[in-house]
Coordinates of C-alpha atoms in Angstrom, one line a residue:
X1 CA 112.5 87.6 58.2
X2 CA 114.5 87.4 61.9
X3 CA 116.2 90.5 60.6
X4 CA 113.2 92.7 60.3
X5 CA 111.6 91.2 63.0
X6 CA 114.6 92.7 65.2
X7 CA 114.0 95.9 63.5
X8 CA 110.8 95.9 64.2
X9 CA 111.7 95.2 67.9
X10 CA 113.2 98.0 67.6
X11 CA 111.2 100.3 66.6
X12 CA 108.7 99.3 69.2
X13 CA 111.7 99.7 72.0
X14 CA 111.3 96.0 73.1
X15 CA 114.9 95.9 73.9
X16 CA 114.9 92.8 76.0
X17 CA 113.6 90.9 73.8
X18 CA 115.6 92.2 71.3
X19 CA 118.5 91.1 73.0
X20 CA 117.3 88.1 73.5
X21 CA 116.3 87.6 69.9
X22 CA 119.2 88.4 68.5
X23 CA 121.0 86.2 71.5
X24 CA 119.6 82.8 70.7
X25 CA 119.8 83.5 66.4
X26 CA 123.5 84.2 66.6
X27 CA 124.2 80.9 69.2
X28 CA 122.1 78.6 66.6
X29 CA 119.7 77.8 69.6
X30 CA 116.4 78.7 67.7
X31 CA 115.7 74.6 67.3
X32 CA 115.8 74.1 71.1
X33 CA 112.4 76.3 72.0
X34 CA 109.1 75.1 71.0
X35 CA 106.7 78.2 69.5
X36 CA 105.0 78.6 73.2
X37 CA 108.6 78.4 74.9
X38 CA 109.8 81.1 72.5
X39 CA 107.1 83.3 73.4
X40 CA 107.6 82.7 76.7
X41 CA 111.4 83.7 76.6
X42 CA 111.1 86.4 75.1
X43 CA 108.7 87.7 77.0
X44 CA 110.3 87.2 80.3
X45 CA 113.5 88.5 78.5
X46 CA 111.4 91.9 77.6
X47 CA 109.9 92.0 81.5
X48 CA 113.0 91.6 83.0
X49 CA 114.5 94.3 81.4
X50 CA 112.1 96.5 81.6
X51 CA 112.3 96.0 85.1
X52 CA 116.1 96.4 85.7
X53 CA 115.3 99.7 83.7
X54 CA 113.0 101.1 86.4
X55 CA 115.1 100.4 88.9
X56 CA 118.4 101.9 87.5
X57 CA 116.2 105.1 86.8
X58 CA 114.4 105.3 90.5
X59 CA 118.0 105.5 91.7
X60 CA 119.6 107.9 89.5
X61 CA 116.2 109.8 90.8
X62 CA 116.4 109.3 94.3
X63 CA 120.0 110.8 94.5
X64 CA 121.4 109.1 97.4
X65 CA 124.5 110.8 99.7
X66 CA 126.4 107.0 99.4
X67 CA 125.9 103.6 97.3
X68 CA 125.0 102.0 100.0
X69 CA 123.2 98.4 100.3
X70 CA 121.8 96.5 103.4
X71 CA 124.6 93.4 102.4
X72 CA 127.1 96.7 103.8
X73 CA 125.4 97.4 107.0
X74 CA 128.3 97.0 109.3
X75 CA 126.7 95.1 112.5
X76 CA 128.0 95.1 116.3
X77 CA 126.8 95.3 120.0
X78 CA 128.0 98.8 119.9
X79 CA 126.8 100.3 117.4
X80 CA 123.6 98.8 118.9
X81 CA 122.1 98.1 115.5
X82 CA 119.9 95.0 115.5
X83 CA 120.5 92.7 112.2
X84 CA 117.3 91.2 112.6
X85 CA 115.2 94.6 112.7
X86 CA 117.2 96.0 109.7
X87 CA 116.5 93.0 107.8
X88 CA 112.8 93.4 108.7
X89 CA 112.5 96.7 107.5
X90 CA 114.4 95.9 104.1
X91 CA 111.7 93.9 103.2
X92 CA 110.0 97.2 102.8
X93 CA 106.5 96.6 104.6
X94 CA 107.1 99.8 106.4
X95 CA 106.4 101.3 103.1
X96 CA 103.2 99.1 102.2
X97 CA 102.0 100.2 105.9
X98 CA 102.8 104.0 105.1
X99 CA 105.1 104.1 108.3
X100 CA 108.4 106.2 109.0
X101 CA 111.8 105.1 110.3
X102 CA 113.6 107.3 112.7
X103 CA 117.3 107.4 112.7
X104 CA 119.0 109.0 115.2
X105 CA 123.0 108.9 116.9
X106 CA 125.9 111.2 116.7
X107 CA 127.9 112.1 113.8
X108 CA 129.4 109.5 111.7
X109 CA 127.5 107.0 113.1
X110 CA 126.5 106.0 110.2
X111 CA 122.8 107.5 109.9
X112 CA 123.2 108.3 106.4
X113 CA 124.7 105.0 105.3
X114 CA 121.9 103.2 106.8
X115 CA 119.0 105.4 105.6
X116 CA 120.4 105.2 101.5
X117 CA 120.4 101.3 102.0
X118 CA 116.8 101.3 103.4
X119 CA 116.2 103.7 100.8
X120 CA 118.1 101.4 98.0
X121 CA 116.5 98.6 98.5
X122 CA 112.8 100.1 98.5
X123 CA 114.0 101.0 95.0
X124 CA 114.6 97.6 94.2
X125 CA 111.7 96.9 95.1
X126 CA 110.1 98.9 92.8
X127 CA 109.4 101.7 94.7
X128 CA 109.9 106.1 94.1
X129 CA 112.3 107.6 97.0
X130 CA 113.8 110.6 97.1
X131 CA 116.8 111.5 99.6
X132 CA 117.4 115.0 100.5
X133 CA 119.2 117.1 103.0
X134 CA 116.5 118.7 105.3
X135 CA 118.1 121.7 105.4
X136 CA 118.7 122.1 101.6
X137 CA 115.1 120.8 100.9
X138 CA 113.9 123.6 103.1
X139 CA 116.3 126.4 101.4
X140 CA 115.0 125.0 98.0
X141 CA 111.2 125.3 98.9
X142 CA 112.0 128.7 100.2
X143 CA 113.3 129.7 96.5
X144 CA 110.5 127.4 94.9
X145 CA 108.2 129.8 96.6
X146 CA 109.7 133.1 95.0
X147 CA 109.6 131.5 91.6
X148 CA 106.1 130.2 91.8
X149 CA 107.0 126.3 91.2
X150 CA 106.4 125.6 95.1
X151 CA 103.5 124.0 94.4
X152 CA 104.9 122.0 91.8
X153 CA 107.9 121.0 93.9
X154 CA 105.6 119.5 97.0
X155 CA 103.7 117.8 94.2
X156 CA 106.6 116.0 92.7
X157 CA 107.6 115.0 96.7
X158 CA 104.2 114.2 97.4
X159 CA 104.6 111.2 94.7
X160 CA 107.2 109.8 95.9
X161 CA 106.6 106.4 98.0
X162 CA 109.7 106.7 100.4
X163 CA 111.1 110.7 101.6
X164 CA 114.4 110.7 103.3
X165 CA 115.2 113.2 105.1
X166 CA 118.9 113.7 106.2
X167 CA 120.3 115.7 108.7
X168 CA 116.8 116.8 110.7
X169 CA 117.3 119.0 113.0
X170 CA 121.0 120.9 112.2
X171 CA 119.2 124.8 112.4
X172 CA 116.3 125.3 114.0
X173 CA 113.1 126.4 111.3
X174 CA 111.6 130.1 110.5
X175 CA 108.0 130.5 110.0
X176 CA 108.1 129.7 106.6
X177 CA 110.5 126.7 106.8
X178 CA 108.1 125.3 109.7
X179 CA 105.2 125.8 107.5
X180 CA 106.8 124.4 104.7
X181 CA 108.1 121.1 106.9
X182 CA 104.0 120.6 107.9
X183 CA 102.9 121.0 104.6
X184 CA 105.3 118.0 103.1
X185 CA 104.3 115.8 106.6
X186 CA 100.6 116.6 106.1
X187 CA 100.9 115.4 102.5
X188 CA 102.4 112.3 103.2
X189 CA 100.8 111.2 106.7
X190 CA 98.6 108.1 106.3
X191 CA 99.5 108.0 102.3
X192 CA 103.3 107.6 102.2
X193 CA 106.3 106.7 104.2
X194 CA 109.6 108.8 105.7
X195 CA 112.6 108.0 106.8
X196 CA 114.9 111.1 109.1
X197 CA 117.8 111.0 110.4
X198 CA 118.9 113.8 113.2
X199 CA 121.9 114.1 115.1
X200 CA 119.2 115.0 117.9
X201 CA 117.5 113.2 120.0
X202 CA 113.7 113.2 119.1
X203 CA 112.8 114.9 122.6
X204 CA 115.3 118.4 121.3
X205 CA 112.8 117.9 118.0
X206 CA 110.1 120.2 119.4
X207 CA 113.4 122.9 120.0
X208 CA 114.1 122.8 116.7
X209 CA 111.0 123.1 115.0
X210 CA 109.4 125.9 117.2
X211 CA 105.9 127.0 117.5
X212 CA 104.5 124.6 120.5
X213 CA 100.9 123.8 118.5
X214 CA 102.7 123.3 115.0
X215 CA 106.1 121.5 116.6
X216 CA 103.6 118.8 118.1
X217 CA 101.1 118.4 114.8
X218 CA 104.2 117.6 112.8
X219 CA 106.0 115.5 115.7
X220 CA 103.1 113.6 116.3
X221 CA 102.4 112.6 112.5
X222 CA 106.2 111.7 112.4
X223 CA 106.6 109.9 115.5
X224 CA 103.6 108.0 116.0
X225 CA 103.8 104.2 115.1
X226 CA 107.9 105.5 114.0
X227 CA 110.8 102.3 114.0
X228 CA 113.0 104.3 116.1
X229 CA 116.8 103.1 115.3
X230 CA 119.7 104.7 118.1
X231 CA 123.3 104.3 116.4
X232 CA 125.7 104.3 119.4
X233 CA 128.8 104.2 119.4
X234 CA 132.6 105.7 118.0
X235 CA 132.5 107.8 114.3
X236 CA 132.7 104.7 111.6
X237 CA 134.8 107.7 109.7
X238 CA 137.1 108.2 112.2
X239 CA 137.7 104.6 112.4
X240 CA 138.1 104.4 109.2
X241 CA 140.8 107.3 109.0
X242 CA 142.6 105.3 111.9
X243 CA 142.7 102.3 110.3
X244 CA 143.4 103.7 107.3
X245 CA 146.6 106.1 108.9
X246 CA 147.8 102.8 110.6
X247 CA 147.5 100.5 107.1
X248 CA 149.8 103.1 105.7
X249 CA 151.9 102.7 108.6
X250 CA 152.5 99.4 107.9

């Protein structure tokens, strides 16, 4: 009977519980769960998997630039990065308030790092992100338009709770990139959240994406009610070259 009741489990993909099943027959442990307890651990055992599922495919989805968590946020008076605010934002209310996070400081400052461990844990939190280049995301609409899936392409974006965007702000935007850029911001104001990060400060912003009346719809969908984070600070890769060069020194 236990045997085709794990092939049955099978069958219906409830792997967790399948697992778990198969876990407590081969330890002899069936005698130590009541009927209601069984139910109940396997259940759980099923939920909990499905779960851990989800959130190993919403980050093999969201395609971050680095493995990074919050636990690796490096913290110090000069990188002027605020443990308590971090930690605030981690809990991922941001999201639930459809607000955007603004990342800004020079390069290597580690703008990247911090925006794929906001964006991590709002995956394990159960949330859909997507990280992107800005730049590449623009090229790729740009191409989405020539083969008719552009449509499709802001659709799939549109979904997503959390939209990182790396790198704002590196080449300033045609027409088409600019229209493109309000199109995704107009989707997602008041609905979803964003997080950019720009090796500009947000006052250059209105430089880069041109066209006065456009430049200050996007800016102020973006900006308004923003977290604003300011890495300061040396390059945490050139440190790490340094340290690295005088470890192998020693």
């Amino acid at each position: 009977m236990n045997e085709k009741t794990l092939h049955k489990m099978n069958n219906l993909k409830f792997y967790g519980m399948l697992r778990a099943f198969r876990t407590t027959i081969e330890a002899g442990q069936m005698s130590r769960y009541t009927p209601d307890e069984m139910v109940a651990f396997l259940i759980e055992s099923e939920w909990d998997d499905r779960q851990n599922r989800k959130i190993e495919r919403g980050l093999k989805n969201a395609k971050f630039r680095y493995a990074a968590s919050i636990e690796s946020i490096i913290y110090n008076e000069k990188r002027n990065l605020d443990k308590n605010e971090v930690h605030r934002l981690a809990d991922c209310t941001f999201i639930e308030k459809m607000q955007n996070i603004i990342i800004t400081g020079s390069t290597g400052a580690g703008k990247s790092h911090l925006s794929s461990a906001f964006g991590h844990q709002a995956c394990m939190n159960g949330y859909k992100v997507i990280y992107t280049n800005a730049g590449k995301l623009i090229g790729k609409l740009k191409m989405a338009k020539a083969d008719g899936s552009y449509m499709r392409e802001l659709a799939r974006i549109e979904k997503q709770d959390l939209l990182i965007l790396d790198d704002f702000g590196m080449q300033p935007l045609d027409p088409q990139g600019r229209a493109s850029l309000m199109e995704i911001i107009e989707d997602r104001h008041g609905k979803s959240s964003l997080i950019i990060t720009s090796q500009l400060p947000i006052k250059q912003w209105h430089a880069v994406i041109g066209e006065k009346t456009i430049a200050d719809a996007i800016l102020d969908r973006i900006v308004h009610d923003a977290h604003r984070i300011e890495l300061k600070g040396e390059s945490l890769r050139k440190r790490k070259t340094m340290e690295n060069e005088t470890s192998n020194e020693e």
